Amino acid sequence: EDPGAFLSGSFDGTVGVWDAEQVRPAFTFRMEDAVYAVAAPPRGSPHQLVAVGTKGANVRLCDLSSGTATHSLPGHEGSVRSVCWSPREPYELVSGALDGRVLVWDIRRGNALLFACTPQRTARGGMGADTGRDREG
């Protein structure tokens, strides 16, 4: 929670943790693919994980404390273009990808995927969403 720090992602596959006073990266994470999105942990979060969306189909988690990429969350079938931590639940993360799906994750779980919102064509030709949850319950 350093107010003088910020994050950046780059098509060269790096995530920079910048020191605003020095105007240079204090640390760099290296990803396998171009980086499209980064999300810092929420203020006051019990973890120091940066969520990363890349050209690859997995959401990556990088630990600011250890300086390592710690987790890979499979579930998308296209480039991950958006990641965002929940402002209310510090272990919940939302990602969006070119596969058209929005996935909600709880990173405390072994199978971290909570549910998926998948666009569906409605009877009138518009778009709706199928959350994959049981509609009767």
C-alpha positions as YAML, in Angstrom:
chain: A
units: angstrom
residues:
- id: 1
  name: GLU
  ca: [0.00, 0.00, 0.00]
- id: 2
  name: ASP
  ca: [2.69, 2.43, -0.97]
- id: 3
  name: PRO
  ca: [0.95, 5.63, -2.18]
- id: 4
  name: GLY
  ca: [4.06, 6.42, -4.22]
- id: 5
  name: ALA
  ca: [3.81, 3.21, -6.25]
- id: 6
  name: PHE
  ca: [1.79, 2.23, -9.30]
- id: 7
  name: LEU
  ca: [1.55, -0.67, -11.78]
- id: 8
  name: SER
  ca: [1.89, -0.91, -15.53]
- id: 9
  name: GLY
  ca: [1.49, -3.69, -18.07]
- id: 10
  name: SER
  ca: [3.23, -3.90, -21.42]
- id: 11
  name: PHE
  ca: [3.00, -5.75, -24.72]
- id: 12
  name: ASP
  ca: [6.60, -6.88, -24.08]
- id: 13
  name: GLY
  ca: [5.19, -9.22, -21.40]
- id: 14
  name: THR
  ca: [6.21, -7.28, -18.32]
- id: 15
  name: VAL
  ca: [4.33, -5.94, -15.33]
- id: 16
  name: GLY
  ca: [6.13, -2.99, -13.77]
- id: 17
  name: VAL
  ca: [5.84, -2.00, -10.12]
- id: 18
  name: TRP
  ca: [6.87, 1.63, -10.28]
- id: 19
  name: ASP
  ca: [8.34, 3.97, -7.69]
- id: 20
  name: ALA
  ca: [6.73, 7.33, -8.51]
- id: 21
  name: GLU
  ca: [9.52, 9.29, -6.81]
- id: 22
  name: GLN
  ca: [12.26, 7.57, -8.85]
- id: 23
  name: VAL
  ca: [10.07, 7.41, -12.01]
- id: 24
  name: ARG
  ca: [11.36, 3.93, -12.80]
- id: 25
  name: PRO
  ca: [10.30, 0.37, -12.05]
- id: 26
  name: ALA
  ca: [11.23, -0.82, -8.58]
- id: 27
  name: PHE
  ca: [10.46, -4.37, -9.68]
- id: 28
  name: THR
  ca: [9.33, -6.20, -12.83]
- id: 29
  name: PHE
  ca: [7.34, -9.42, -13.25]
- id: 30
  name: ARG
  ca: [7.87, -11.27, -16.54]
- id: 31
  name: MET
  ca: [4.88, -12.94, -18.20]
- id: 32
  name: GLU
  ca: [4.94, -15.33, -21.18]
- id: 33
  name: ASP
  ca: [2.60, -13.14, -23.25]
- id: 34
  name: ALA
  ca: [1.69, -9.49, -23.88]
- id: 35
  name: VAL
  ca: [0.03, -7.89, -20.85]
- id: 36
  name: TYR
  ca: [-3.39, -6.31, -21.45]
- id: 37
  name: ALA
  ca: [-4.63, -5.62, -17.90]
- id: 38
  name: VAL
  ca: [-3.33, -5.32, -14.33]
- id: 39
  name: ALA
  ca: [-5.17, -4.84, -11.05]
- id: 40
  name: ALA
  ca: [-3.56, -3.94, -7.74]
- id: 41
  name: PRO
  ca: [-4.87, -5.54, -4.56]
- id: 42
  name: PRO
  ca: [-7.64, -3.53, -2.88]
- id: 43
  name: ARG
  ca: [-6.58, -1.01, -0.23]
- id: 44
  name: GLY
  ca: [-6.36, -2.77, 3.13]
- id: 45
  name: SER
  ca: [-6.28, -6.19, 1.46]
- id: 46
  name: PRO
  ca: [-4.96, -9.16, 3.49]
- id: 47
  name: HIS
  ca: [-2.93, -10.23, 0.41]
- id: 48
  name: GLN
  ca: [-0.47, -8.51, -1.91]
- id: 49
  name: LEU
  ca: [-1.50, -10.18, -5.18]
- id: 50
  name: VAL
  ca: [-1.55, -8.36, -8.50]
- id: 51
  name: ALA
  ca: [-4.02, -9.80, -11.02]
- id: 52
  name: VAL
  ca: [-2.76, -9.86, -14.62]
- id: 53
  name: GLY
  ca: [-4.62, -10.39, -17.89]
- id: 54
  name: THR
  ca: [-2.51, -11.40, -20.89]
- id: 55
  name: LYS
  ca: [-2.73, -12.56, -24.48]
- id: 56
  name: GLY
  ca: [-2.93, -16.06, -22.98]
- id: 57
  name: ALA
  ca: [-6.18, -17.51, -21.69]
- id: 58
  name: ASN
  ca: [-5.21, -17.72, -18.00]
- id: 59
  name: VAL
  ca: [-5.43, -15.01, -15.34]
- id: 60
  name: ARG
  ca: [-2.07, -14.73, -13.60]
- id: 61
  name: LEU
  ca: [-1.49, -13.70, -9.98]
- id: 62
  name: CYS
  ca: [1.80, -12.10, -8.94]
- id: 63
  name: ASP
  ca: [2.78, -11.72, -5.29]
- id: 64
  name: LEU
  ca: [4.26, -8.32, -4.43]
- id: 65
  name: SER
  ca: [5.62, -9.74, -1.15]
- id: 66
  name: SER
  ca: [7.69, -12.54, -2.70]
- id: 67
  name: GLY
  ca: [8.25, -11.06, -6.17]
- id: 68
  name: THR
  ca: [7.00, -14.19, -7.92]
- id: 69
  name: ALA
  ca: [4.14, -15.15, -10.22]
- id: 70
  name: THR
  ca: [2.32, -17.52, -7.87]
- id: 71
  name: HIS
  ca: [-0.90, -18.70, -9.55]
- id: 72
  name: SER
  ca: [-2.41, -19.27, -12.96]
- id: 73
  name: LEU
  ca: [-6.22, -19.39, -13.15]
- id: 74
  name: PRO
  ca: [-7.46, -21.36, -16.18]
- id: 75
  name: GLY
  ca: [-10.98, -20.87, -17.46]
- id: 76
  name: HIS
  ca: [-11.02, -18.48, -20.37]
- id: 77
  name: GLU
  ca: [-10.67, -19.52, -24.01]
- id: 78
  name: GLY
  ca: [-9.30, -16.22, -25.29]
- id: 79
  name: SER
  ca: [-7.02, -13.34, -24.32]
- id: 80
  name: VAL
  ca: [-7.83, -11.92, -20.88]
- id: 81
  name: ARG
  ca: [-8.50, -8.20, -21.42]
- id: 82
  name: SER
  ca: [-9.87, -7.13, -18.04]
- id: 83
  name: VAL
  ca: [-9.21, -7.96, -14.38]
- id: 84
  name: CYS
  ca: [-10.64, -6.31, -11.27]
- id: 85
  name: TRP
  ca: [-10.56, -7.16, -7.56]
- id: 86
  name: SER
  ca: [-13.83, -6.91, -5.64]
- id: 87
  name: PRO
  ca: [-13.99, -3.78, -3.46]
- id: 88
  name: ARG
  ca: [-15.96, -5.76, -0.82]
- id: 89
  name: GLU
  ca: [-14.50, -9.28, -0.90]
- id: 90
  name: PRO
  ca: [-10.68, -9.07, -1.00]
- id: 91
  name: TYR
  ca: [-10.23, -12.65, -2.27]
- id: 92
  name: GLU
  ca: [-12.72, -12.32, -5.13]
- id: 93
  name: LEU
  ca: [-11.61, -11.36, -8.61]
- id: 94
  name: VAL
  ca: [-13.50, -10.76, -11.86]
- id: 95
  name: SER
  ca: [-11.97, -11.28, -15.31]
- id: 96
  name: GLY
  ca: [-13.21, -10.70, -18.84]
- id: 97
  name: ALA
  ca: [-11.78, -12.12, -22.05]
- id: 98
  name: LEU
  ca: [-12.21, -12.22, -25.81]
- id: 99
  name: ASP
  ca: [-14.18, -15.46, -25.39]
- id: 100
  name: GLY
  ca: [-17.05, -13.18, -24.31]
- id: 101
  name: ARG
  ca: [-17.18, -14.60, -20.79]
- id: 102
  name: VAL
  ca: [-16.89, -12.87, -17.45]
- id: 103
  name: LEU
  ca: [-15.49, -15.16, -14.75]
- id: 104
  name: VAL
  ca: [-15.72, -14.63, -11.00]
- id: 105
  name: TRP
  ca: [-12.98, -16.21, -8.90]
- id: 106
  name: ASP
  ca: [-12.37, -16.85, -5.19]
- id: 107
  name: ILE
  ca: [-8.63, -17.32, -4.98]
- id: 108
  name: ARG
  ca: [-8.87, -19.08, -1.58]
- id: 109
  name: ARG
  ca: [-10.49, -22.12, -3.20]
- id: 110
  name: GLY
  ca: [-8.61, -25.00, -4.83]
- id: 111
  name: ASN
  ca: [-10.88, -24.69, -7.86]
- id: 112
  name: ALA
  ca: [-10.93, -20.90, -7.74]
- id: 113
  name: LEU
  ca: [-13.72, -20.38, -10.31]
- id: 114
  name: LEU
  ca: [-16.97, -19.39, -8.56]
- id: 115
  name: PHE
  ca: [-19.11, -18.91, -11.67]
- id: 116
  name: ALA
  ca: [-19.13, -17.73, -15.26]
- id: 117
  name: CYS
  ca: [-21.35, -15.29, -17.08]
- id: 118
  name: THR
  ca: [-21.61, -16.36, -20.71]
- id: 119
  name: PRO
  ca: [-23.39, -14.25, -23.33]
- id: 120
  name: GLN
  ca: [-26.38, -15.98, -24.92]
- id: 121
  name: ARG
  ca: [-28.59, -14.90, -27.81]
- id: 122
  name: THR
  ca: [-32.12, -14.21, -26.64]
- id: 123
  name: ALA
  ca: [-35.25, -15.19, -28.58]
- id: 124
  name: ARG
  ca: [-35.45, -11.61, -29.91]
- id: 125
  name: GLY
  ca: [-31.84, -11.65, -31.14]
- id: 126
  name: GLY
  ca: [-30.42, -9.55, -28.33]
- id: 127
  name: MET
  ca: [-27.83, -10.58, -25.77]
- id: 128
  name: GLY
  ca: [-28.48, -12.01, -22.33]
- id: 129
  name: ALA
  ca: [-26.27, -13.80, -19.83]
- id: 130
  name: ASP
  ca: [-26.19, -17.35, -18.56]
- id: 131
  name: THR
  ca: [-24.46, -17.36, -15.18]
- id: 132
  name: GLY
  ca: [-24.19, -21.14, -15.07]
- id: 133
  name: ARG
  ca: [-26.04, -21.17, -11.76]
- id: 134
  name: ASP
  ca: [-29.07, -23.35, -11.11]
- id: 135
  name: ARG
  ca: [-32.21, -21.34, -11.89]
- id: 136
  name: GLU
  ca: [-34.50, -23.37, -9.63]
- id: 137
  name: GLY
  ca: [-32.57, -22.71, -6.43]
...
